[in-house]
């Protein structure tokens, strides 16, 4: 496996804001730092984020490690870490450090296992000589390690990870899905789920059937019923009422039920929306059963790694967020922001309809749609509107201006 940076000639004007490669005087660490800064400079302007984590990337095994430390273990396929090494890895994780185990799997291929304090991420992709500097560059942009990992594995020294037509706005940002690695450890896909409209438009996410019926009165084409409590005493009737309301929409309607996919299938719903945890909890047989129902499937994502995890199941659409801070749902990840959303659009839109969610309302809808996204999920923008019909019409008009 290659461990050299594989980057262009150095420039002393380049630097990283959030990443240090250590030890400072180690030749490999210095080469990584310089190469990472060069890659970072090719990613087009990126918004400063004072709250972004600070990282220390180690070219040598450190004497101690904790939060903010990243230790890389590149190995050949024949190498096996001993008991002492595994104990050391677990101790680093317990202290809050990140450990990246990269293992050559075949000619030009590599499998990565990323260990954080509470989660293990596994991917398989192409081994490019600029991988680790690219990893440092994406960490410097503020991405979490699992997202920086898959972005770095998508990076190609020859530039084939980016589209020439995006260079003016995105620089050399990875936008070709085929260069990204595969997420390992998931149950098999049952095949592509049925298609839904490429642009789902305004997408209210609502707490009960009564709200959904109000959307049918307003002829809203895309709606989601979101009842999180599986023990809700009227769950079945709420779903049935929502499905019946969808049939009153004269245009092609794409109405979804959140979470309760078996109940949705029994009610002959158009589609269901599931989160990452929901998909991860399904067995192979359940995924096949869900696919056989004929319903459309939407999956929530919160970053590049989760986008790839969802892509494995070939859903009908992907949702990404939260774009802005939101109070309607507890989300572990920081708000994505418009810069990330624009890049998700470039990556996903050629393959799936994309729905932006989180903190979106009439005041920022135009900015969100300027990224090219074809749908925005809204909650409080509808449920807390003083005049619901007027709020819906105003937001639908913004979509209409983009057609």
Coordinates of C-alpha atoms in Angstrom, one line a residue:
X1 CA 0.0 0.0 0.0
X2 CA 1.2 3.5 -0.8
X3 CA 1.9 5.9 2.0
X4 CA 3.6 8.8 0.1
X5 CA 1.6 12.0 -0.5
X6 CA 1.6 12.0 -4.3
X7 CA 1.0 15.7 -4.7
X8 CA 2.4 18.5 -6.7
X9 CA 5.4 20.7 -6.0
X10 CA 5.3 22.5 -2.6
X11 CA 4.2 26.0 -2.1
X12 CA 5.0 27.7 1.2
X13 CA 1.9 30.0 1.0
X14 CA -0.4 27.0 1.7
X15 CA -1.5 25.9 5.1
X16 CA -4.1 24.0 7.0
X17 CA -6.2 25.6 9.7
X18 CA -7.6 22.7 11.7
X19 CA -5.0 19.8 11.1
X20 CA -1.4 19.2 12.1
X21 CA 0.6 16.2 10.9
X22 CA 3.0 15.1 13.6
X23 CA 5.8 14.9 14.6
X24 CA 6.4 18.3 13.1
X25 CA 10.0 17.4 12.2
X26 CA 9.3 14.0 10.7
X27 CA 9.8 14.0 6.9
X28 CA 6.6 12.0 6.2
X29 CA 4.5 14.3 8.4
X30 CA 6.0 17.3 6.7
X31 CA 5.2 15.8 3.3
X32 CA 1.7 15.0 4.4
X33 CA 1.1 18.5 5.7
X34 CA 2.3 20.1 2.5
X35 CA 0.4 17.8 0.2
X36 CA -2.8 18.2 2.2
X37 CA -2.5 22.0 2.0
X38 CA -2.1 21.7 -1.8
X39 CA -5.2 19.5 -2.0
X40 CA -7.1 21.8 0.3
X41 CA -6.3 24.8 -2.0
X42 CA -7.8 22.9 -4.9
X43 CA -11.2 22.5 -3.2
X44 CA -12.5 26.0 -4.1
X45 CA -13.4 28.6 -1.4
X46 CA -14.8 26.9 1.7
X47 CA -16.6 28.8 4.5
X48 CA -14.5 29.3 7.7
X49 CA -15.9 27.5 10.7
X50 CA -14.4 28.5 14.0
X51 CA -16.2 25.6 15.7
X52 CA -14.6 22.9 13.4
X53 CA -12.7 20.3 15.4
X54 CA -8.9 20.4 15.5
X55 CA -7.0 17.2 14.5
X56 CA -3.5 15.9 15.1
X57 CA -2.6 13.2 12.5
X58 CA 0.3 11.0 13.5
X59 CA 2.9 9.7 11.1
X60 CA 4.4 7.7 13.9
X61 CA 2.9 5.8 16.8
X62 CA 2.4 8.4 19.5
X63 CA 3.3 7.8 23.1
X64 CA -0.3 8.7 24.1
X65 CA -3.4 9.7 22.2
X66 CA -6.8 11.2 23.1
X67 CA -9.5 13.3 21.7
X68 CA -8.4 15.0 18.4
X69 CA -5.7 12.5 17.6
X70 CA -5.8 10.3 14.5
X71 CA -3.5 7.3 14.2
X72 CA -3.2 5.6 10.8
X73 CA -2.3 2.0 10.5
X74 CA -1.6 1.1 6.9
X75 CA -1.1 -2.7 6.5
X76 CA -0.6 -5.3 3.9
X77 CA -3.2 -8.0 3.5
X78 CA -0.7 -10.5 5.1
X79 CA -0.3 -8.4 8.3
X80 CA -2.3 -9.1 11.4
X81 CA -2.1 -6.9 14.4
X82 CA -1.1 -8.7 17.6
X83 CA -2.9 -8.7 20.9
X84 CA -0.8 -5.9 22.3
X85 CA -1.6 -3.7 19.2
X86 CA -5.3 -4.4 19.5
X87 CA -5.2 -3.5 23.2
X88 CA -3.4 -0.3 22.3
X89 CA -6.1 0.5 19.7
X90 CA -8.9 0.0 22.2
X91 CA -7.1 2.1 24.8
X92 CA -6.8 5.0 22.2
X93 CA -10.4 4.7 21.3
X94 CA -11.4 4.7 25.0
X95 CA -9.4 8.0 25.4
X96 CA -11.3 9.5 22.4
X97 CA -8.8 9.1 19.7
X98 CA -9.6 7.9 16.1
X99 CA -7.8 4.9 14.6
X100 CA -7.8 4.2 10.9
X101 CA -6.8 0.7 9.9
X102 CA -6.1 0.5 6.1
X103 CA -5.5 -2.9 4.6
X104 CA -4.6 -3.7 1.0
X105 CA -7.2 -6.2 -0.3
X106 CA -6.3 -6.7 -3.9
X107 CA -4.3 -5.0 -6.7
X108 CA -5.0 -1.3 -6.3
X109 CA -7.8 -1.9 -3.8
X110 CA -8.0 -1.2 0.0
X111 CA -10.3 -1.8 2.9
X112 CA -10.5 0.8 5.6
X113 CA -11.8 0.4 9.1
X114 CA -12.2 3.6 11.0
X115 CA -12.6 3.3 14.8
X116 CA -14.0 6.2 16.8
X117 CA -14.8 6.1 20.5
X118 CA -18.3 4.6 19.9
X119 CA -18.6 3.5 16.2
X120 CA -16.8 1.4 13.6
X121 CA -17.0 2.4 9.9
X122 CA -15.9 0.1 7.1
X123 CA -15.4 0.9 3.5
X124 CA -13.7 -0.6 0.4
X125 CA -12.3 1.5 -2.4
X126 CA -9.4 2.4 -4.6
X127 CA -6.0 3.0 -3.1
X128 CA -4.7 6.4 -4.4
X129 CA -1.2 7.6 -3.4
X130 CA -2.7 11.0 -2.3
X131 CA -5.2 9.3 0.1
X132 CA -3.9 10.4 3.4
X133 CA -3.1 14.0 2.5
X134 CA -6.7 14.1 1.0
X135 CA -8.0 12.7 4.3
X136 CA -6.2 15.5 6.1
X137 CA -7.5 18.1 3.7
X138 CA -11.2 17.1 4.2
X139 CA -10.7 17.0 8.0
X140 CA -9.4 20.5 7.6
X141 CA -12.7 21.5 5.9
X142 CA -14.6 20.4 9.0
X143 CA -15.8 17.0 8.0
X144 CA -16.2 14.3 10.5
X145 CA -13.6 11.5 10.2
X146 CA -16.0 9.0 8.5
X147 CA -17.0 11.6 5.9
X148 CA -13.4 12.8 5.4
X149 CA -12.5 9.1 4.9
X150 CA -14.9 8.4 2.0
X151 CA -14.1 11.8 0.4
X152 CA -10.4 11.0 0.5
X153 CA -11.0 7.5 -0.9
X154 CA -12.9 9.2 -3.8
X155 CA -10.0 11.5 -4.5
X156 CA -7.9 10.6 -7.5
X157 CA -4.5 12.0 -8.3
X158 CA -5.4 12.1 -12.0
X159 CA -8.5 14.3 -11.2
X160 CA -11.0 11.8 -12.4
X161 CA -13.1 12.2 -9.2
X162 CA -14.3 15.7 -10.4
X163 CA -16.3 16.9 -13.3
X164 CA -14.7 19.6 -15.5
X165 CA -18.0 21.5 -15.7
X166 CA -17.9 22.0 -11.9
X167 CA -14.4 23.4 -11.7
X168 CA -15.5 27.0 -11.7
X169 CA -17.6 26.7 -8.6
X170 CA -16.3 23.6 -6.8
X171 CA -12.7 23.3 -7.9
X172 CA -11.5 19.7 -7.7
X173 CA -14.3 18.6 -5.3
X174 CA -15.2 14.9 -5.7
X175 CA -18.6 14.8 -7.5
X176 CA -18.5 11.4 -9.3
X177 CA -20.3 8.8 -7.3
X178 CA -18.5 6.0 -9.1
X179 CA -15.2 7.0 -7.5
X180 CA -16.5 6.8 -3.9
X181 CA -15.9 3.7 -1.9
X182 CA -18.4 1.0 -0.9
X183 CA -19.7 0.8 2.6
X184 CA -19.1 -2.7 4.0
X185 CA -21.1 -4.7 6.6
X186 CA -24.6 -4.0 5.4
X187 CA -27.2 -6.6 4.5
X188 CA -27.6 -7.2 0.7
X189 CA -29.6 -4.8 -1.4
X190 CA -32.8 -6.2 -2.8
X191 CA -32.5 -4.1 -5.9
X192 CA -33.6 -0.7 -7.0
X193 CA -36.7 0.7 -5.4
X194 CA -39.4 2.2 -7.6
X195 CA -38.8 5.7 -8.9
X196 CA -40.5 8.8 -7.6
X197 CA -40.5 12.3 -9.3
X198 CA -37.1 13.7 -9.8
X199 CA -38.2 17.0 -8.1
X200 CA -40.5 16.3 -5.2
X201 CA -41.0 20.0 -4.5
X202 CA -42.4 21.3 -1.2
X203 CA -42.5 18.4 1.2
X204 CA -44.3 19.0 4.5
X205 CA -43.5 16.5 7.3
X206 CA -46.5 16.4 9.6
X207 CA -47.5 14.9 13.0
X208 CA -50.9 13.5 12.3
X209 CA -53.5 12.6 9.7
X210 CA -55.5 15.8 10.3
X211 CA -52.6 17.9 9.2
X212 CA -52.1 15.6 6.2
X213 CA -55.8 16.0 5.3
X214 CA -55.3 19.8 5.3
X215 CA -52.5 19.3 2.8
X216 CA -54.8 17.3 0.6
X217 CA -57.2 20.2 0.7
X218 CA -54.4 22.4 -0.6
X219 CA -53.4 19.9 -3.2
X220 CA -49.8 19.5 -1.9
X221 CA -48.2 16.8 -4.0
X222 CA -45.6 15.5 -1.5
X223 CA -46.3 14.9 2.2
X224 CA -44.9 12.7 5.0
X225 CA -46.8 11.5 8.0
X226 CA -44.3 11.3 10.9
X227 CA -45.5 9.5 14.0
X228 CA -42.5 8.3 15.9
X229 CA -44.3 6.4 18.6
X230 CA -44.7 2.7 17.5
X231 CA -47.3 2.3 20.3
X232 CA -49.5 5.2 19.2
X233 CA -53.0 3.9 19.9
X234 CA -54.4 5.2 16.6
X235 CA -51.3 4.4 14.4
X236 CA -53.1 2.2 11.9
X237 CA -56.1 4.6 11.4
X238 CA -53.7 7.6 11.1
X239 CA -51.9 5.9 8.3
X240 CA -55.1 4.8 6.6
X241 CA -56.5 8.3 6.8
X242 CA -53.3 9.7 5.4
X243 CA -53.3 7.2 2.5
X244 CA -56.9 8.1 1.8
X245 CA -56.1 11.8 1.8
X246 CA -53.3 11.3 -0.7
X247 CA -55.9 9.9 -3.2
X248 CA -57.7 13.3 -3.1
X249 CA -54.7 15.0 -4.6
X250 CA -55.5 15.4 -8.3
X251 CA -51.9 15.8 -9.5
X252 CA -49.5 12.9 -9.1
X253 CA -49.0 12.6 -5.4
X254 CA -46.0 11.2 -3.6
X255 CA -47.0 10.8 0.0
X256 CA -44.8 8.9 2.5
X257 CA -45.2 7.3 5.9
X258 CA -42.3 7.6 8.3
X259 CA -40.9 4.5 9.9
X260 CA -43.9 2.2 10.0
X261 CA -43.3 0.3 6.8
X262 CA -45.3 -2.8 7.4
X263 CA -48.4 -0.8 8.4
X264 CA -47.8 1.5 5.4
X265 CA -47.7 -1.5 3.1
X266 CA -50.9 -2.9 4.5
X267 CA -52.6 0.5 3.9
X268 CA -51.1 0.4 0.3
X269 CA -49.1 3.6 0.9
X270 CA -47.2 5.2 -2.0
X271 CA -43.9 5.2 0.0
X272 CA -42.1 5.1 3.3
X273 CA -39.3 7.1 4.7
X274 CA -36.7 5.4 7.0
X275 CA -33.7 6.7 8.9
X276 CA -30.2 5.3 9.0
X277 CA -30.8 3.4 12.2
X278 CA -34.1 2.0 10.8
X279 CA -32.3 0.6 7.7
X280 CA -29.4 -0.8 9.8
X281 CA -31.9 -2.6 12.0
X282 CA -33.5 -4.5 9.0
X283 CA -32.5 -8.0 8.2
X284 CA -31.9 -9.1 4.7
X285 CA -35.3 -10.7 4.6
X286 CA -37.0 -7.5 5.8
X287 CA -35.2 -5.5 3.2
X288 CA -36.5 -8.0 0.6
X289 CA -40.0 -7.8 2.1
X290 CA -39.9 -4.0 2.0
X291 CA -38.7 -4.0 -1.6
X292 CA -41.4 -6.6 -2.6
X293 CA -44.1 -4.3 -1.2
X294 CA -43.7 -2.0 -4.2
X295 CA -43.5 1.1 -2.1
X296 CA -41.1 3.9 -2.8
X297 CA -38.3 4.3 -0.2
X298 CA -36.7 7.5 1.1
X299 CA -33.7 7.3 3.4
X300 CA -32.3 10.1 5.7
X301 CA -28.6 10.9 5.6
X302 CA -26.4 13.3 7.5
X303 CA -23.2 13.3 5.5
X304 CA -21.1 11.5 2.8
X305 CA -20.7 8.2 4.7
X306 CA -24.4 7.9 5.3
X307 CA -25.2 8.9 1.7
X308 CA -23.0 5.9 0.6
X309 CA -24.7 3.6 3.1
X310 CA -28.1 4.6 1.8
X311 CA -26.9 4.3 -1.9
X312 CA -26.2 0.6 -1.2
X313 CA -30.0 0.0 -0.9
X314 CA -30.8 1.9 -4.1
X315 CA -33.7 3.9 -2.6
X316 CA -36.2 6.1 -4.5
X317 CA -34.8 9.3 -3.0
X318 CA -32.3 10.5 -0.4
X319 CA -32.9 13.2 2.2
X320 CA -29.9 15.1 3.7
X321 CA -29.7 17.5 6.6
X322 CA -30.1 19.2 8.8
X323 CA -29.2 22.1 6.5
X324 CA -29.8 24.7 9.3
X325 CA -30.3 24.3 13.1
X326 CA -33.6 22.8 13.9
X327 CA -35.6 22.1 17.1
X328 CA -37.9 19.5 15.6
X329 CA -35.5 16.6 15.8
X330 CA -32.3 15.8 17.8
X331 CA -29.5 15.3 15.4
X332 CA -26.0 14.3 16.5
X333 CA -24.2 16.0 13.5
X334 CA -23.7 19.8 13.1
X335 CA -25.9 21.6 10.6
X336 CA -24.7 20.9 7.1
X337 CA -25.0 24.4 5.7
X338 CA -25.4 25.5 2.1
X339 CA -21.9 24.8 0.9
X340 CA -22.2 21.1 1.8
X341 CA -25.7 20.9 0.4
X342 CA -24.5 22.3 -3.0
X343 CA -21.9 19.6 -3.1
X344 CA -24.4 16.9 -2.2
X345 CA -26.6 18.0 -5.0
X346 CA -23.7 17.7 -7.5
X347 CA -23.0 14.1 -6.2
X348 CA -26.5 12.8 -5.8
X349 CA -28.8 14.5 -8.2
X350 CA -27.6 12.5 -11.3
X351 CA -28.6 9.4 -9.5
X352 CA -31.5 10.1 -7.0
X353 CA -34.0 12.8 -6.2
X354 CA -32.6 14.8 -3.2
X355 CA -34.6 16.3 -0.4
X356 CA -33.1 19.0 1.9
X357 CA -34.4 19.1 5.4
X358 CA -33.8 21.0 8.7
X359 CA -34.6 24.5 9.6
X360 CA -36.0 25.4 6.2
X361 CA -38.7 28.0 5.9
X362 CA -39.9 30.8 3.6
X363 CA -37.1 33.1 4.7
X364 CA -34.3 30.8 3.5
X365 CA -36.0 28.7 0.9
X366 CA -34.6 30.6 -2.0
X367 CA -31.1 30.2 -0.8
X368 CA -31.7 26.4 -0.4
X369 CA -33.1 26.1 -3.9
X370 CA -30.2 28.1 -5.3
X371 CA -28.1 25.0 -4.6
X372 CA -30.1 23.1 -7.2
X373 CA -31.9 20.8 -4.8
X374 CA -35.3 19.7 -6.1
X375 CA -37.2 19.3 -2.8
X376 CA -37.2 20.7 0.7
X377 CA -38.9 19.1 3.7
X378 CA -40.5 21.6 6.0
X379 CA -42.1 21.2 9.5
X380 CA -42.5 24.4 11.5
X381 CA -42.8 26.5 8.3
X382 CA -46.2 24.8 7.9
X383 CA -47.3 23.7 11.4
X384 CA -46.5 27.0 13.1
X385 CA -47.7 29.3 10.2
X386 CA -50.2 31.9 11.1
X387 CA -51.9 31.3 7.8
X388 CA -51.2 27.7 6.7
X389 CA -52.6 28.1 3.2
X390 CA -50.8 31.3 2.5
X391 CA -47.5 29.8 3.8
X392 CA -47.8 26.8 1.6
X393 CA -48.7 28.9 -1.5
X394 CA -45.8 31.2 -0.9
X395 CA -43.3 28.4 -0.7
X396 CA -44.8 26.5 -3.7
X397 CA -44.5 29.8 -5.7
X398 CA -40.8 29.8 -5.0
X399 CA -40.5 26.3 -6.4
X400 CA -42.6 27.3 -9.4
X401 CA -40.1 30.1 -10.2
X402 CA -37.4 27.4 -10.6
X403 CA -39.2 25.3 -13.1

